[in-house]
Amino acid sequence: MQSQDVAPRPTPAASGGPVVDVEQAEAALVEHYPRLVRLAYLVLPPDLSRGRRVLGAHALVQRALPRGRAAAPVIPAQSTGGRDGDPGYAYVRLRVLRTALEAGLPLRRRAWPKRAQLPPVLPQVWGLRLFPRSGGADELALDQQLSALSAPARAVYALRGLERLTDAEVRKALTGAGVEEADVDAALAAADTVPARYALLESPEFDPCSLQARPTDLMRRRQHLRAALAATAAVAVCGALLGLPGDGWGPDGAAAPSYAQNPSAQAALDPSRVVKVSPAAWKTSARTDFTVWPARGELTGDADLLRRALAVWARPGAAVRVSATPDTPTGGPAGPPQLLFAGVVDNARLVVFHDGLRLARYAEPKDGQAGAALDLARLDGATAAEATAVVLNRADGNVRYLTAPWVTGAAERDLVKPGSGAMELTVTDGVTSPMAGPATRPGACTSWNVLQLTTDDGTRLASDLGELVPARLTTGRPGAVHDASGAEALHTWSSYACSLAAVQGQGVRTVNAWSYAEQELPDGGGTASWVCTRAETWRGGGERVLAQFHTPGGTYGAVAAKGESVPGCGAREPQVLAGVLWKSEAGAWYLLAAGGRDTASIETSGGVKASAEGNLLAVRTEEGTQAALKGTLADGRTIEALR
């Protein structure tokens, strides 16, 4: 039974706090907008539809600006991190928290409803249903547990998990938002009944800024524009279409009612026409990609399961959780797809199809069909090095893979600890035993587990980035990259493994780490390394590039510059230039910059004016100095700093 939400009492802003003006609050709101919307989404009543919660969360945050100058509450913006001590963020967060709590209050007779209790006026979306991307079984279980809590208890869990606040700080925040002391005690106690799996709050399941779009009821919208006679005819046609096909197909499970029947569509959804490749086809085929994978799993002959999976792929019902990587078409297959797997993994029945362009994974509970999920990923043009594994299931922080038929061994390796060795995984009919997924818990990243695969061509690494196909990891100069398998490659990746978290869920195909320069630090600081990581995508756009700087003795590299959809650090433009302000142990500040080996000179402008021959620059400066970088290549061309 859902707990009764508690009415927040109106309280003035905490006295004695710093004064916040509109500009300061707006800057904090814009900078931390995704975090604030996620907080509002978690606190809003769970009985609202997911689409209503998404729009409501955005509306609450956008209305959080003060009308003038206001006193910020004496509550830390965050225990640790970039928001620490920001009174603008603390004020906006308190406003969001208060209105989200008010939204869950019941409407009362003879009393005007509060604005948060009404449907949002803005933003509005017409003709589409928006909802967050689907997570896994862990996220679904957490969502159900949070739904059973009161609004203050959900706020406690969100503040602990998202904002890293202590219980004392949470108490101050709820009190400032108008919750009675006794109700705060009850909320803290209720939140303790939910396991502290705070890392799951960062998943796409609870992200109202990363959304899926689906049309509303198209037939109903069309019928509203027709006359009564035309509407009656449309209903008759729909009734005919809802009839069973003549060949006696069974029920389609969680699929929506069919809206079209033609020979091509029926062939694509006929389980008897699903393509099943011979187990030995890959040995003689000129191709070594997903098209030569055999069908594996103990349920490849279950026609009812395959029928449901195909029907849901073509017509996912409203209750089906659908996710797709960026720019992946979500429609059904154009013809009979290829079956890669059908079987039981952990507590779910899984079916994996390939239609030449995409992978489609259908999942349903082992003991029923409620809670079905459909995941789609684009992977056209996959090579033998990239078509090595597919994520079958994620559960309890572990991942199971289906490996390519040419894979002869699989192991788990911690990319952060190159000397720790690899732990062998058991592979049964292509399915690996569970391995720990990449670290997603809050706090510092201390490990990043990747899949190590062995084939006749050698060893390669792949990292789970939250999608159906793990990303291939490589090292080397752009245009001459190779798999990250040797000791030198593992050492290169060890300091930058945790930066892979920045490209999760982006449809990443490969990630390359290029150690493009080493630099002797001033004042005897030792030798620093410069590494450029570039994440290529399956869609051919949205590439993410990070230039990172690693000092001697440091555990991780620091991001010096980043860019998106830029050619730098790639095969088309194997050049990069980046700079960073660095403080020596002697207390002196320096501007350091480095380019690739083809960089003939570097010069700076702005707060620092200096130049240096070669691909390295180090010049004495002051803390906080801002400067622009420009490099000249050996062929006379100029390059700007990565951004």
XYZ file of C-alpha atoms in Angstrom:
643
model
C 0.000 0.000 0.000
C 1.357 3.404 -0.884
C 2.106 5.592 2.091
C 0.105 8.756 2.604
C 2.004 11.815 1.382
C 2.587 14.435 4.046
C 1.639 18.043 3.495
C 4.617 20.397 3.635
C 4.025 23.442 5.762
C 4.881 26.831 4.271
C 8.145 28.210 5.649
C 10.060 31.305 4.732
C 13.527 31.024 3.282
C 16.095 30.412 5.961
C 17.121 33.656 7.537
C 20.736 34.572 7.752
C 21.604 32.784 4.512
C 23.339 34.487 1.614
C 21.199 36.613 -0.670
C 20.554 35.106 -4.098
C 19.499 37.204 -7.072
C 17.703 36.004 -10.173
C 20.863 35.847 -12.288
C 22.706 33.680 -9.761
C 19.747 31.308 -9.392
C 19.331 31.099 -13.168
C 23.014 30.235 -13.639
C 22.734 27.427 -11.091
C 19.508 26.156 -12.645
C 20.941 26.041 -16.173
C 24.211 24.415 -15.085
C 22.554 21.699 -12.976
C 19.268 21.410 -14.853
C 19.485 17.620 -15.538
C 20.197 16.901 -11.862
C 17.307 19.068 -10.643
C 14.840 17.522 -13.108
C 15.919 14.023 -12.044
C 15.339 14.990 -8.381
C 11.853 16.320 -9.148
C 11.004 13.223 -11.207
C 11.908 10.933 -8.297
C 9.835 12.895 -5.754
C 6.709 13.403 -7.878
C 3.773 11.027 -7.183
C 4.287 7.597 -8.802
C 0.571 7.276 -9.626
C 1.061 9.840 -12.408
C 1.910 8.426 -15.822
C 5.585 8.452 -16.746
C 4.925 11.094 -19.404
C 3.082 13.335 -16.922
C 5.950 12.962 -14.428
C 8.475 13.936 -17.113
C 6.634 17.122 -18.089
C 5.823 17.878 -14.451
C 9.470 17.555 -13.409
C 10.599 19.956 -16.153
C 7.814 22.396 -15.260
C 8.720 22.429 -11.547
C 12.378 23.135 -12.259
C 11.631 25.841 -14.812
C 9.374 27.601 -12.273
C 12.016 27.488 -9.530
C 13.548 30.901 -10.224
C 12.889 33.614 -7.613
C 10.941 36.729 -8.610
C 13.624 38.933 -7.123
C 16.375 38.686 -4.565
C 15.908 35.914 -2.007
C 17.725 34.422 0.960
C 19.314 31.048 0.270
C 18.778 28.301 2.860
C 21.680 27.376 5.111
C 21.811 23.903 3.587
C 24.831 22.688 1.619
C 24.283 22.383 -2.097
C 26.081 19.056 -2.034
C 28.366 17.310 0.394
C 31.056 16.970 -2.266
C 31.392 18.106 -5.860
C 31.060 21.186 -8.008
C 27.836 22.426 -6.367
C 29.378 22.647 -2.881
C 28.652 25.989 -1.282
C 26.670 27.409 -4.215
C 23.793 29.375 -2.612
C 22.053 29.698 -5.977
C 21.903 25.942 -6.396
C 20.814 25.420 -2.775
C 17.939 27.890 -3.251
C 16.754 26.383 -6.545
C 16.966 22.840 -5.185
C 14.864 23.816 -2.163
C 12.195 25.355 -4.433
C 12.110 22.230 -6.602
C 11.878 19.980 -3.560
C 9.026 22.000 -2.007
C 6.879 22.096 -5.161
C 7.495 18.406 -5.901
C 6.239 17.561 -2.403
C 3.205 19.801 -2.899
C 2.344 17.998 -6.138
C 1.604 14.821 -4.194
C -0.944 16.414 -1.849
C -4.597 15.441 -2.275
C -6.977 18.083 -3.601
C -9.210 19.534 -0.864
C -12.732 20.856 -1.060
C -13.265 24.592 -0.690
C -9.562 25.222 -1.203
C -7.735 26.398 -4.279
C -5.289 23.769 -5.535
C -1.624 24.643 -5.497
C -0.034 25.222 -8.866
C 2.121 22.094 -8.531
C -1.037 19.970 -8.136
C -2.344 20.968 -11.571
C -1.150 19.679 -14.966
C 1.750 21.820 -16.200
C 0.926 24.633 -18.587
C 4.475 24.575 -19.951
C 6.215 22.617 -21.310
C 3.625 20.908 -23.498
C 4.091 18.200 -26.130
C 1.347 17.492 -28.661
C 1.018 14.259 -30.576
C 3.826 12.432 -28.739
C 4.285 10.430 -25.553
C 7.627 11.066 -23.849
C 9.118 8.801 -21.214
C 12.617 7.937 -19.941
C 14.665 5.159 -21.472
C 14.092 1.741 -19.925
C 16.532 0.327 -17.414
C 17.001 -3.252 -16.346
C 15.421 -5.477 -13.742
C 17.299 -3.713 -10.922
C 15.949 -0.294 -11.902
C 12.405 -1.654 -12.231
C 12.587 -3.197 -8.765
C 13.869 0.061 -7.261
C 11.115 2.047 -9.006
C 8.490 -0.249 -7.480
C 10.038 0.089 -4.022
C 10.137 3.890 -4.258
C 6.506 3.922 -5.420
C 5.495 2.432 -2.078
C 7.067 5.325 -0.136
C 5.575 8.676 0.763
C 6.784 11.769 -1.082
C 9.064 12.898 1.824
C 10.558 9.389 2.005
C 11.235 9.416 -1.744
C 12.839 12.817 -1.265
C 15.058 11.394 1.490
C 16.214 8.571 -0.788
C 16.845 10.946 -3.704
C 18.771 13.472 -1.579
C 20.914 10.722 -0.130
C 21.587 9.121 -3.497
C 21.744 12.043 -5.936
C 23.005 14.835 -3.694
C 25.148 12.719 -1.334
C 23.639 14.507 1.692
C 24.000 13.158 5.197
C 20.867 12.479 7.254
C 21.398 15.730 9.161
C 21.592 17.641 5.871
C 18.550 15.800 4.536
C 16.618 16.785 7.663
C 17.518 20.446 7.095
C 16.483 20.225 3.453
C 13.073 18.667 4.215
C 12.429 21.071 7.058
C 13.287 23.957 4.746
C 10.869 22.518 2.201
C 8.057 22.663 4.757
C 7.874 19.108 6.114
C 7.027 18.764 9.823
C 9.737 17.386 12.105
C 7.697 14.308 13.008
C 7.071 13.598 9.342
C 10.790 13.991 8.616
C 11.563 11.288 11.203
C 9.008 8.995 9.590
C 10.403 9.693 6.121
C 13.982 8.904 7.202
C 12.836 5.636 8.737
C 10.773 4.680 5.672
C 13.662 5.431 3.288
C 15.859 3.069 5.318
C 13.583 0.174 4.269
C 14.728 0.516 0.646
C 18.213 -0.903 -0.108
C 20.794 1.833 -0.637
C 21.371 1.169 -4.340
C 21.981 4.828 -5.108
C 23.998 4.170 -8.265
C 20.778 3.069 -9.973
C 19.383 6.616 -9.586
C 21.921 7.717 -12.225
C 20.540 5.241 -14.784
C 18.430 6.284 -17.821
C 15.337 4.795 -16.078
C 15.191 7.892 -13.842
C 16.509 10.490 -16.330
C 13.719 12.796 -17.598
C 16.231 14.506 -19.910
C 17.062 11.393 -21.953
C 13.719 10.421 -23.428
C 11.983 8.012 -25.759
C 9.221 9.349 -28.003
C 6.175 7.427 -29.184
C 3.033 8.654 -30.951
C -0.220 9.038 -29.112
C -3.286 7.092 -30.221
C -3.137 7.921 -33.927
C -6.427 6.254 -34.771
C -8.292 8.208 -32.129
C -6.820 11.489 -33.304
C -7.868 10.702 -36.857
C -11.373 9.683 -35.813
C -11.914 13.005 -34.056
C -11.529 14.745 -37.416
C -13.985 12.576 -39.274
C -17.692 12.748 -39.570
C -19.858 10.171 -37.821
C -20.319 8.007 -40.916
C -16.581 7.954 -41.718
C -15.796 7.168 -38.081
C -18.176 4.210 -38.159
C -16.475 2.889 -41.293
C -13.055 3.269 -39.655
C -14.222 1.300 -36.631
C -15.469 -1.467 -38.935
C -12.126 -1.591 -40.736
C -10.225 -1.706 -37.427
C -12.477 -4.521 -36.255
C -11.628 -6.499 -39.392
C -7.914 -5.889 -38.901
C -8.090 -7.128 -35.326
C -9.268 -10.547 -36.551
C -6.810 -13.426 -36.480
C -4.886 -14.211 -39.680
C -6.141 -17.176 -41.663
C -3.183 -19.393 -40.779
C -4.243 -19.515 -37.154
C -1.521 -17.538 -35.371
C -1.637 -17.627 -31.581
C -1.874 -14.624 -29.184
C 0.740 -11.896 -29.585
C 1.417 -11.388 -25.864
C 2.276 -7.805 -24.978
C 1.983 -6.529 -28.571
C -0.453 -3.763 -29.471
C -3.393 -4.565 -31.802
C -2.287 -5.060 -35.405
C -3.010 -2.248 -37.810
C -1.874 -3.668 -41.157
C -1.683 -7.043 -42.840
C 0.164 -7.666 -46.086
C 2.334 -10.532 -47.317
C 5.645 -8.856 -46.448
C 4.521 -7.847 -42.975
C 3.082 -11.281 -42.257
C 6.262 -13.000 -43.461
C 8.377 -10.817 -41.171
C 6.246 -11.834 -38.183
C 5.955 -15.540 -38.992
C 8.120 -17.531 -36.542
C 8.393 -20.419 -38.993
C 10.227 -18.152 -41.463
C 12.839 -16.839 -39.027
C 16.353 -17.341 -40.448
C 18.512 -19.849 -38.565
C 22.112 -20.014 -39.776
C 24.014 -23.295 -39.748
C 26.463 -23.649 -36.814
C 29.353 -24.222 -39.255
C 28.515 -21.417 -41.728
C 31.048 -18.977 -40.268
C 33.942 -21.351 -40.994
C 33.537 -21.113 -44.782
C 31.807 -17.747 -45.212
C 33.639 -14.751 -46.664
C 31.862 -12.642 -44.028
C 32.636 -12.717 -40.324
C 29.932 -10.634 -38.725
C 26.509 -11.139 -37.141
C 25.084 -12.597 -40.375
C 26.971 -15.883 -39.792
C 26.098 -16.303 -36.116
C 24.142 -19.534 -35.524
C 20.917 -19.637 -33.508
C 21.664 -20.726 -29.954
C 19.682 -21.342 -26.782
C 17.276 -24.024 -25.633
C 14.144 -22.183 -26.869
C 15.002 -21.683 -30.545
C 12.125 -24.034 -31.392
C 9.535 -22.305 -29.181
C 7.230 -20.864 -31.857
C 4.994 -19.100 -29.322
C 7.933 -17.247 -27.756
C 9.309 -16.240 -31.159
C 5.843 -15.088 -32.265
C 5.488 -12.846 -29.210
C 8.961 -11.420 -29.678
C 8.341 -10.612 -33.358
C 4.929 -9.107 -32.660
C 6.241 -6.879 -29.879
C 9.117 -5.757 -32.101
C 6.653 -4.712 -34.798
C 3.988 -3.277 -32.474
C 5.211 -2.670 -28.908
C 2.253 -2.120 -26.605
C 2.010 0.704 -24.080
C 3.214 -1.579 -21.262
C 6.386 -2.640 -23.098
C 9.597 -0.902 -22.041
C 11.350 0.107 -25.268
C 14.864 1.504 -25.587
C 17.029 2.241 -28.614
C 20.503 3.634 -29.127
C 20.691 7.096 -30.750
C 19.482 7.220 -34.372
C 18.362 3.578 -34.330
C 15.087 2.983 -36.238
C 12.476 1.490 -33.917
C 10.095 -0.054 -36.439
C 9.627 -3.755 -37.042
C 11.762 -5.859 -39.391
C 11.276 -5.462 -43.140
C 11.478 -9.220 -43.643
C 12.099 -12.395 -41.658
C 14.991 -11.592 -39.302
C 17.868 -13.834 -38.313
C 17.590 -15.576 -34.927
C 20.734 -15.347 -32.788
C 19.445 -16.603 -29.432
C 16.311 -17.829 -27.687
C 16.557 -19.195 -24.184
C 16.287 -18.626 -20.451
C 18.961 -16.473 -18.825
C 18.719 -15.855 -15.082
C 15.001 -15.155 -14.500
C 14.014 -14.070 -18.003
C 13.191 -15.577 -21.388
C 15.288 -13.789 -23.985
C 15.158 -13.622 -27.785
C 17.823 -11.847 -29.865
C 17.238 -11.076 -33.563
C 19.397 -9.479 -36.262
C 17.862 -7.867 -39.354
C 21.063 -6.787 -41.099
C 20.914 -3.272 -39.653
C 19.959 -3.747 -35.998
C 19.961 -6.095 -33.083
C 16.651 -6.529 -31.273
C 16.493 -8.120 -27.826
C 13.095 -9.153 -26.439
C 12.821 -10.062 -22.759
C 9.938 -11.292 -20.648
C 9.776 -12.804 -17.147
C 10.372 -16.530 -17.017
C 7.000 -17.079 -15.320
C 4.801 -14.703 -17.336
C 4.630 -11.959 -19.946
C 3.966 -8.855 -17.834
C 6.859 -6.427 -17.855
C 8.136 -7.279 -21.347
C 11.039 -5.202 -22.666
C 12.421 -4.497 -26.136
C 15.924 -3.114 -26.769
C 17.218 -2.072 -30.191
C 20.729 -1.174 -31.299
C 22.087 -0.126 -34.653
C 25.250 -1.992 -35.777
C 25.375 -1.883 -39.552
C 28.800 -2.510 -41.022
C 30.068 -4.499 -38.045
C 33.390 -6.266 -38.621
C 34.726 -9.470 -37.113
C 36.461 -7.423 -34.414
C 33.192 -5.718 -33.418
C 30.719 -8.590 -33.874
C 32.282 -10.597 -31.061
C 29.702 -10.373 -28.275
C 26.154 -9.300 -27.419
C 24.865 -8.392 -23.958
C 22.240 -10.963 -23.018
C 21.276 -9.783 -19.551
C 22.245 -7.497 -16.689
C 21.239 -8.425 -13.146
C 22.580 -7.512 -9.696
C 25.501 -5.610 -11.188
C 26.567 -8.574 -13.331
C 26.547 -9.017 -17.107
C 26.154 -12.124 -19.266
C 27.292 -12.144 -22.889
C 26.548 -14.218 -25.974
C 29.860 -14.611 -27.805
C 30.611 -15.068 -31.500
C 31.126 -18.658 -32.700
C 34.783 -17.888 -33.503
C 35.538 -16.845 -29.903
C 37.667 -19.522 -28.230
C 37.899 -18.036 -24.732
C 36.440 -15.312 -22.520
C 37.692 -13.646 -19.359
C 37.020 -10.709 -17.065
C 39.679 -8.034 -16.583
C 39.877 -4.870 -14.454
C 41.079 -2.185 -16.848
C 42.188 0.072 -13.960
C 44.592 -2.601 -12.669
C 46.563 -3.844 -15.699
C 48.755 -6.117 -13.599
C 45.920 -7.948 -11.847
C 45.465 -10.518 -14.601
C 42.261 -11.850 -16.142
C 39.701 -14.188 -14.556
C 38.468 -16.868 -16.931
C 34.733 -17.069 -17.673
C 32.850 -20.256 -18.381
C 31.264 -20.297 -21.851
C 28.353 -22.673 -22.469
C 26.847 -22.728 -25.952
C 28.210 -19.222 -26.434
C 26.773 -17.847 -23.161
C 29.287 -16.625 -20.585
C 29.026 -17.012 -16.858
C 28.154 -13.733 -15.062
C 30.893 -11.143 -14.760
C 30.910 -7.908 -12.805
C 29.860 -4.942 -14.917
C 31.726 -1.632 -15.030
C 31.704 0.240 -11.710
C 28.632 2.483 -11.409
C 28.530 3.004 -7.647
C 28.754 6.584 -6.337
C 32.071 8.076 -5.361
C 35.491 7.676 -6.919
C 35.884 5.152 -9.719
C 38.244 2.433 -8.479
C 37.664 -0.297 -11.063
C 36.320 -0.801 -14.579
C 35.678 -4.399 -15.593
C 35.845 -5.279 -19.282
C 35.336 -8.423 -21.344
C 38.472 -10.057 -22.738
C 37.868 -12.298 -25.761
C 40.299 -14.693 -27.416
C 40.062 -15.715 -31.077
C 42.446 -17.271 -33.571
C 43.467 -13.725 -34.535
C 44.470 -12.741 -31.003
C 42.989 -11.108 -27.907
C 40.759 -8.048 -27.734
C 38.893 -6.080 -25.072
C 35.306 -4.805 -25.087
C 33.533 -2.653 -22.511
C 29.849 -2.688 -21.605
C 28.577 0.882 -22.042
C 24.936 0.132 -21.257
C 23.952 -1.057 -24.746
C 23.389 -4.342 -26.565
C 26.881 -4.555 -28.052
C 29.994 -3.791 -25.972
C 32.389 -1.211 -27.402
C 35.717 -2.403 -28.799
C 38.753 -0.864 -27.045
C 41.846 0.017 -29.079
C 45.096 1.965 -28.725
C 47.478 3.648 -31.126
C 47.793 6.600 -33.458
C 44.610 7.256 -35.483
C 44.768 5.364 -38.743
C 46.982 2.653 -37.253
C 45.048 1.503 -34.198
C 45.188 -2.010 -32.786
C 43.324 -3.954 -30.116
C 44.142 -3.067 -26.521
C 45.633 -6.409 -25.570
C 49.371 -6.080 -24.880
C 51.008 -4.867 -21.688
C 51.715 -1.409 -23.142
C 48.112 -0.991 -24.304
C 46.752 -2.079 -20.927
C 49.065 0.406 -19.196
C 47.851 3.182 -21.521
C 44.214 2.465 -20.701
C 44.652 1.999 -16.931
C 44.621 5.710 -16.057
C 41.762 6.542 -18.422
C 39.395 3.574 -18.022
C 36.983 5.490 -15.814
C 36.533 8.135 -18.527
C 34.484 5.526 -20.435
C 31.554 6.466 -18.178
C 31.260 9.716 -20.158
C 30.173 7.852 -23.319
C 27.683 5.373 -21.870
C 24.430 5.076 -23.794
C 25.709 7.007 -26.834
C 25.701 4.198 -29.409
C 29.473 3.789 -29.171
C 31.207 1.424 -31.588
C 34.884 1.723 -30.611
C 36.966 3.779 -28.202
C 40.638 4.456 -28.967
C 43.262 5.734 -26.537
C 46.186 7.499 -28.224
C 49.196 8.473 -26.103
C 50.251 11.412 -28.251
C 52.862 13.191 -26.115
C 55.032 13.022 -22.992
C 56.172 16.178 -21.252
C 58.842 16.896 -18.644
C 57.178 18.961 -15.929
C 58.809 22.151 -14.601
C 60.451 22.299 -11.160
C 61.452 18.640 -11.392
C 57.893 17.371 -11.407
C 58.678 14.281 -13.459
C 57.204 13.178 -16.781
C 53.509 13.693 -17.564
C 51.625 11.945 -20.350
C 48.995 13.299 -22.727
C 46.375 10.866 -24.034
C 43.505 11.476 -26.444
C 40.493 9.142 -26.268
C 38.000 9.110 -29.141
C 34.665 7.266 -29.083
C 33.317 6.415 -32.549
C 29.594 5.696 -32.929
C 27.635 3.248 -35.054
C 25.646 6.083 -36.620
C 28.771 7.928 -37.830
C 28.151 11.135 -35.860
C 28.268 12.396 -32.293
C 31.859 11.294 -31.716
C 33.204 12.163 -28.258
C 36.853 13.243 -27.909
C 38.705 13.794 -24.627
C 42.256 15.111 -24.285
C 43.526 13.942 -20.895
C 46.575 14.845 -18.826
C 48.201 12.395 -16.402
C 50.873 13.458 -13.893
C 53.414 11.110 -12.279
C 51.965 9.295 -9.299
C 48.394 10.206 -10.203
C 45.811 7.455 -10.306
C 43.639 8.889 -13.069
C 44.009 11.260 -15.949
C 42.408 14.714 -15.804
C 40.300 15.983 -18.713
C 42.104 18.950 -20.246
C 39.779 19.462 -23.220
C 36.842 17.768 -24.891
C 34.912 17.952 -28.129
C 31.919 16.381 -29.814
C 31.435 15.666 -33.522
C 34.953 16.936 -34.305
C 37.513 15.277 -36.628
C 40.443 15.739 -34.238
C 42.139 12.690 -32.765
C 40.581 10.581 -35.547
C 41.685 8.862 -38.736
C 40.662 11.860 -40.882
C 42.516 14.363 -38.691
C 45.154 12.569 -36.577
C 46.043 15.782 -34.768
C 45.203 17.185 -31.363
C 46.203 20.188 -29.264
C 45.257 20.763 -25.625
C 46.452 22.721 -22.618
C 46.041 22.751 -18.868
C 46.959 24.913 -15.875
C 49.241 22.970 -13.522
C 50.626 23.769 -10.085
C 54.052 22.428 -9.201
C 55.038 21.147 -5.774
C 56.964 24.388 -5.350
C 53.666 26.285 -5.583
C 54.250 27.832 -9.009
C 51.536 27.806 -11.685
C 52.296 26.870 -15.280
C 50.398 26.716 -18.541
C 51.240 23.387 -20.146
C 50.251 22.427 -23.688
C 50.987 19.523 -25.999
C 50.237 18.501 -29.574
C 50.915 15.425 -31.679
C 54.315 14.624 -33.151
C 53.454 16.590 -36.327
C 53.086 19.830 -34.360
C 56.003 22.138 -35.236
C 55.214 25.006 -32.849
C 52.668 26.196 -30.275
C 51.747 29.759 -29.358
C 49.349 31.249 -26.838
C 47.311 34.430 -26.725
C 44.983 36.089 -24.266
C 46.059 35.955 -20.621
C 49.390 34.403 -21.565
C 51.463 35.339 -24.600
C 54.194 32.834 -25.346
C 55.413 30.445 -28.004
C 57.563 27.350 -28.233
C 59.107 25.284 -31.003
C 58.052 21.651 -31.178
C 54.926 19.995 -29.847
C 55.318 20.977 -26.170
C 54.927 24.259 -24.292
C 55.432 25.169 -20.626
C 55.216 28.781 -19.461
C 54.968 30.343 -15.988
C 51.628 32.015 -15.274
C 49.130 32.787 -12.504
C 46.228 30.796 -11.108
C 43.009 31.273 -13.079
C 44.708 32.593 -16.206
C 42.795 32.045 -19.448
C 44.609 31.682 -22.739
C 43.944 30.528 -26.290
C 46.170 27.966 -28.006
C 47.156 27.660 -31.657
C 49.516 25.132 -33.181
C 51.357 25.033 -36.485
C 51.904 21.667 -38.149
C 55.009 20.616 -40.020
C 53.179 21.090 -43.337
C 52.271 24.696 -42.461
C 48.645 24.123 -41.502
C 47.337 25.531 -38.211
C 45.208 23.780 -35.614
C 43.185 25.130 -32.721
C 42.930 23.628 -29.267
C 40.367 20.855 -28.886
C 36.961 22.115 -27.743
